[in-house]
Coordinates of C-alpha atoms in Angstrom, one line a residue:
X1 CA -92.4 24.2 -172.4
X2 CA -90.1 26.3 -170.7
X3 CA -91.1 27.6 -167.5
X4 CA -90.2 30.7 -164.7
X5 CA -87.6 30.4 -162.1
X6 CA -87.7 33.8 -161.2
X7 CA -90.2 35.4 -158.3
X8 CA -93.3 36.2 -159.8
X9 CA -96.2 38.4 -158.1
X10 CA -99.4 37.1 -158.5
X11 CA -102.3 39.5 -157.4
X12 CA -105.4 37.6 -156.4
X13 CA -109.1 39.4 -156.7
X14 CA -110.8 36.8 -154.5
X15 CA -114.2 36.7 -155.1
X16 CA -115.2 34.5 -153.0
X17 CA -114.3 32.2 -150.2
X18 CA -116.5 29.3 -150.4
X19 CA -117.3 28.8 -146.7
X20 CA -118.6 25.1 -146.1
X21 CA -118.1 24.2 -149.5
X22 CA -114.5 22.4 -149.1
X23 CA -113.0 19.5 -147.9
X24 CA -110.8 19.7 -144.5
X25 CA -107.8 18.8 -146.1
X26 CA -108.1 21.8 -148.8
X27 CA -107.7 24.4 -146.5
X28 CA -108.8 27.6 -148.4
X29 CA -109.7 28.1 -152.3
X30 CA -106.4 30.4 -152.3
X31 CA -104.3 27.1 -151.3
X32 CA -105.9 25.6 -154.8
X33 CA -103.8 27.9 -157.3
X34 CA -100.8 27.5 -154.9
X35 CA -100.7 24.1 -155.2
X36 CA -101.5 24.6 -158.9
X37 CA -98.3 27.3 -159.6
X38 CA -96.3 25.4 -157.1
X39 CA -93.9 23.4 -159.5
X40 CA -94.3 25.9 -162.0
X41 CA -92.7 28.8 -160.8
X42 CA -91.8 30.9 -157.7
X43 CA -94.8 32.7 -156.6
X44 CA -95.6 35.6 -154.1
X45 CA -98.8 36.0 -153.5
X46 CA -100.8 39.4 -152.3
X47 CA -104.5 38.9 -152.1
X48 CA -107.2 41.5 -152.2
X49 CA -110.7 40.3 -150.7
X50 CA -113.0 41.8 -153.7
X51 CA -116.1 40.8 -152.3
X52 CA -115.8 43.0 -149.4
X53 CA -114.7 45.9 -151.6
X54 CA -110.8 45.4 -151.4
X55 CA -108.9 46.0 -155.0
X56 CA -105.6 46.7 -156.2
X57 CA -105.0 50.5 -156.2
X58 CA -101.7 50.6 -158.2
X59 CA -100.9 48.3 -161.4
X60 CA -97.8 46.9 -161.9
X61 CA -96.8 45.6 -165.3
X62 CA -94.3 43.5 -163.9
X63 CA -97.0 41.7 -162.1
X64 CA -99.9 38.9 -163.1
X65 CA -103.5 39.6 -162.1
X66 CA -106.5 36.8 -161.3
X67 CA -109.8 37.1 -161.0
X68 CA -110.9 33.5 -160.0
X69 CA -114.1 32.0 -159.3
X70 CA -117.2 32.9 -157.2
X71 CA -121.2 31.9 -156.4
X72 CA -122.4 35.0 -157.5
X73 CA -123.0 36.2 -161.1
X74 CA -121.1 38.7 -162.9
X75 CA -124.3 40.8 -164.0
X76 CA -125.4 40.5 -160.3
X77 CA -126.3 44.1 -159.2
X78 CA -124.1 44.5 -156.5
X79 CA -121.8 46.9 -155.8
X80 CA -118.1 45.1 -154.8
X81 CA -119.2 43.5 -159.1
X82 CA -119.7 46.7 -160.0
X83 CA -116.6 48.4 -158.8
X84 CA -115.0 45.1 -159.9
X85 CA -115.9 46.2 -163.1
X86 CA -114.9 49.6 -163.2
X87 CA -111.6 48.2 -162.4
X88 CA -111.4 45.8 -165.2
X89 CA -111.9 48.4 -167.6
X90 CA -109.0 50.1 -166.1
X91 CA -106.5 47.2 -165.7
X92 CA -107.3 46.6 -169.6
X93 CA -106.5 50.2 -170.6
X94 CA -103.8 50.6 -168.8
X95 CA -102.7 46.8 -170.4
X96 CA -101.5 44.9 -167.2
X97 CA -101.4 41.2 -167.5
X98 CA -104.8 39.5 -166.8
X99 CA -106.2 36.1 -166.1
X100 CA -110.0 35.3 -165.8
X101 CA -111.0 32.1 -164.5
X102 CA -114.8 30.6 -164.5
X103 CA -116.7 34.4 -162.7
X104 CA -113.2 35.7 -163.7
X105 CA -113.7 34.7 -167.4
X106 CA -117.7 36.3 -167.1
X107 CA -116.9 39.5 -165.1
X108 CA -114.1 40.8 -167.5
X109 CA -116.5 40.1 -170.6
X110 CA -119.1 41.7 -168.9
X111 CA -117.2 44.7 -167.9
X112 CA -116.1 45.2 -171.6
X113 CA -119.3 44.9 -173.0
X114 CA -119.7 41.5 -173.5
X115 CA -123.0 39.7 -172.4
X116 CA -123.4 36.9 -169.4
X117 CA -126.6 34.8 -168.9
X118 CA -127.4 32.1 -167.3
X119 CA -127.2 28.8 -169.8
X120 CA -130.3 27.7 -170.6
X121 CA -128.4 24.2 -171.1
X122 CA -128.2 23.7 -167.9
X123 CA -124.6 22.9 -165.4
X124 CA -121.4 22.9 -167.1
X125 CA -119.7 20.1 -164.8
X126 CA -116.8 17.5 -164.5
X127 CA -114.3 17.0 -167.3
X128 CA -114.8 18.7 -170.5
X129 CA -113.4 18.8 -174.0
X130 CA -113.2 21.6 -176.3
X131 CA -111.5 22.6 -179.3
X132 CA -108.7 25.1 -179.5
X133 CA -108.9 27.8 -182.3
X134 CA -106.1 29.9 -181.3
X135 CA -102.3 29.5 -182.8
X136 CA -101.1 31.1 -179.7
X137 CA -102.5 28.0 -178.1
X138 CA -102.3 25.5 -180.6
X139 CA -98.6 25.7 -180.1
X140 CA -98.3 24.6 -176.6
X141 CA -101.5 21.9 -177.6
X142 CA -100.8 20.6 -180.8
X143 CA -103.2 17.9 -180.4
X144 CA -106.0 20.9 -181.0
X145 CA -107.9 20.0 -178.1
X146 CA -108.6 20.9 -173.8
X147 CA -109.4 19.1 -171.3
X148 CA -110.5 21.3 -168.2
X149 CA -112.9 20.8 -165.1
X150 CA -116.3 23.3 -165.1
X151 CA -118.8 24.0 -162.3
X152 CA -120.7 26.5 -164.0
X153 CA -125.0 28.0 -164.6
X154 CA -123.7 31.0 -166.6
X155 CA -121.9 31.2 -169.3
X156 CA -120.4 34.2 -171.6
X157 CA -123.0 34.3 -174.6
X158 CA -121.4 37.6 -176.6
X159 CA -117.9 38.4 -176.4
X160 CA -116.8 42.2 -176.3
X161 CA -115.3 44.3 -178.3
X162 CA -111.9 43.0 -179.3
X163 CA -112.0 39.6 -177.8
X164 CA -111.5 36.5 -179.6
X165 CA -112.0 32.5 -178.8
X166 CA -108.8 30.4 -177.6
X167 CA -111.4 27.3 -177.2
X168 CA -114.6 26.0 -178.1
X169 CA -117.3 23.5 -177.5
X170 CA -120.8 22.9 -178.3
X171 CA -121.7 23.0 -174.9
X172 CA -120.1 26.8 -174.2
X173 CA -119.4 28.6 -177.5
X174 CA -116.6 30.6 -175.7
X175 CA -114.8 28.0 -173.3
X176 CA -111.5 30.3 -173.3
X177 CA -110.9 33.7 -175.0
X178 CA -107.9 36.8 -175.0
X179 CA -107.9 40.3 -175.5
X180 CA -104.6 41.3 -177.6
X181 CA -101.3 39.5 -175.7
X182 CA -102.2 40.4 -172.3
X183 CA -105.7 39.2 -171.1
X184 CA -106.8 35.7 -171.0
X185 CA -109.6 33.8 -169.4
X186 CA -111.0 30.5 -169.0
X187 CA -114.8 29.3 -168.5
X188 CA -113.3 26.3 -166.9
X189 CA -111.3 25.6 -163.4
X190 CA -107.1 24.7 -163.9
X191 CA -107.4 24.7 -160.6
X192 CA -109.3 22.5 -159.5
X193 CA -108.4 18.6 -159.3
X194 CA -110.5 15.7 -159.5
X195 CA -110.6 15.0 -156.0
X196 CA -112.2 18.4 -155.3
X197 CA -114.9 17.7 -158.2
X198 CA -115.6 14.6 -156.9
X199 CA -115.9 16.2 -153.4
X200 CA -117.9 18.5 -155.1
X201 CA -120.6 15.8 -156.3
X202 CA -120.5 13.8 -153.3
X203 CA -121.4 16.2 -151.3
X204 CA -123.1 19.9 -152.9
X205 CA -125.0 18.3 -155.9
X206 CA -127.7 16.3 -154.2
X207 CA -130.2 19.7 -155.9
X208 CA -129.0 18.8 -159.6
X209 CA -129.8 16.6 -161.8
X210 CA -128.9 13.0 -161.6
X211 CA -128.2 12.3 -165.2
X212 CA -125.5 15.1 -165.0
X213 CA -124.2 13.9 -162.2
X214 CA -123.9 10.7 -163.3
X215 CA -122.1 12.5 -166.4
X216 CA -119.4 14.1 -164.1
X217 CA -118.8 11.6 -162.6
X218 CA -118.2 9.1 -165.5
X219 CA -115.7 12.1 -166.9
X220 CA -113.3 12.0 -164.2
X221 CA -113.0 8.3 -165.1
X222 CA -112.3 8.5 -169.1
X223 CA -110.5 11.8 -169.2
X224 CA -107.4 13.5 -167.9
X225 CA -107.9 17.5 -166.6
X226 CA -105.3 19.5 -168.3
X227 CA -105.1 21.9 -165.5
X228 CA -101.5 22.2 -164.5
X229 CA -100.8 22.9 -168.3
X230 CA -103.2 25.4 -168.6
X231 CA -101.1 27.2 -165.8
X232 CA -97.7 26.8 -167.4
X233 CA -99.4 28.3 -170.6
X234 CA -100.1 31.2 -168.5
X235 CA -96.8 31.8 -166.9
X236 CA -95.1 30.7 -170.7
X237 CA -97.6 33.8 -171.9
X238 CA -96.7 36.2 -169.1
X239 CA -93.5 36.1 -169.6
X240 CA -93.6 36.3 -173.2
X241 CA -95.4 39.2 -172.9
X242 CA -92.9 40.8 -170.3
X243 CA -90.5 40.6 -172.5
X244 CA -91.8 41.5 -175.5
X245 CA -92.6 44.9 -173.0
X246 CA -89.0 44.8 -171.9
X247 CA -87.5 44.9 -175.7
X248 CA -90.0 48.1 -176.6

């Protein structure tokens, strides 16, 4: 898989900072999707800080856009989600290139029309496999399946209008979805890495339940995350799509 050499801008919608909930050696949740693009391709970042009302004013279709993950839900009735929303729904008409991850994934179903509740199932952790139903995917994963790390109590239960599956499990019927070629979004984290999960249930899971825990933890041993490919999918797809843009 070929990958960008080139500068690319990518505009983060933080959501959320997650004050006390990282290690000292991780030293914001930014500095996770850095280290994730890193090696992959050349990246300038501008963040927006959502939760405190900050979004992007202008679109740029020369530019990648990423909602990432947060502690609050995306049918929460505030109004920095609710804004958030109404800016979704413009980013998608106006077609700019969109990633989703974990709230990201929720909040731009939501905002479309989809439907988010909280998983009667219980926490989506650790290492999980699901099966990939998309071509657009399948040729980058021939092996059909994805391996991603989840910390999730909601989950997308009715896609909107337009939407289709990438991936799927029996756990979380919509583990990955698109809208057309230029809106894709994950239930599950590419960037986080085991260390972090493991941080994670050291530390900020002593309220869940054991057997889950003991679950997560036995995931990280038998299974590899597939993070770092999920993120030169993205970049493989952005460019794709600039192209394809750039040729019309």
């Amino acid at each position: 898989m070929e990958t960008t050499t080139r500068q690319l801008t990518i505009n983060v919608l933080l959501c959320d900072t997650f004050p006390g909930r990282l290690p000292d050696d991780i030293p914001s949740y930014l500095s996770m999707f850095e280290s994730l693009f890193k090696n992959i391709a050349q990246v300038h970042y501008r963040v927006f800080m959502t939760m405190d009302g900050e979004l992007p004013q202008t679109l740029n279709h020369h530019e990648l856009y990423l909602i990432p993950g947060c502690m609050y839900s995306a049918y929460d009735p505030l109004p920095w989600i609710e804004h958030l929303q109404d800016w979704v729904r413009e980013a998608v008409s106006q077609r700019v290139f969109l990633i989703g991850v974990c709230f990201g994934h929720q909040v731009i179903a939501q905002a479309l029309g989809g439907n988010v509740e909280k998983y009667a199932g219980g926490w989506g952790t650790g290492i999980r496999q699901s099966s990939i139903v998309d071509q657009s995917m399948l040729d980058f994963f021939p092996d059909g399946k994805l391996q991603l790390l989840y910390n999730h109590h909601d989950q997308v239960v009715a896609l909107p209008a337009g939407a289709t599956t990438l991936a799927t499990s029996d756990f979380c019927r919509y583990e990955a979805c698109r809208i057309d070629d230029h809106v894709f979004t994950f239930q599950g984290h590419p960037e986080y890495t085991p260390y972090y999960m493991s941080y994670y249930l050291d530390h900020l899971a002593a309220d869940q339940d054991p057997m889950v825990v003991k679950r997560a933890y036995s995931s990280l041993e038998r299974m590899a995350a597939q993070g770092p490919d999920v993120a030169k999918w993205i970049i493989n797809r952005f460019d794709t799509w600039l192209h394809a843009r750039q040729r019309d």
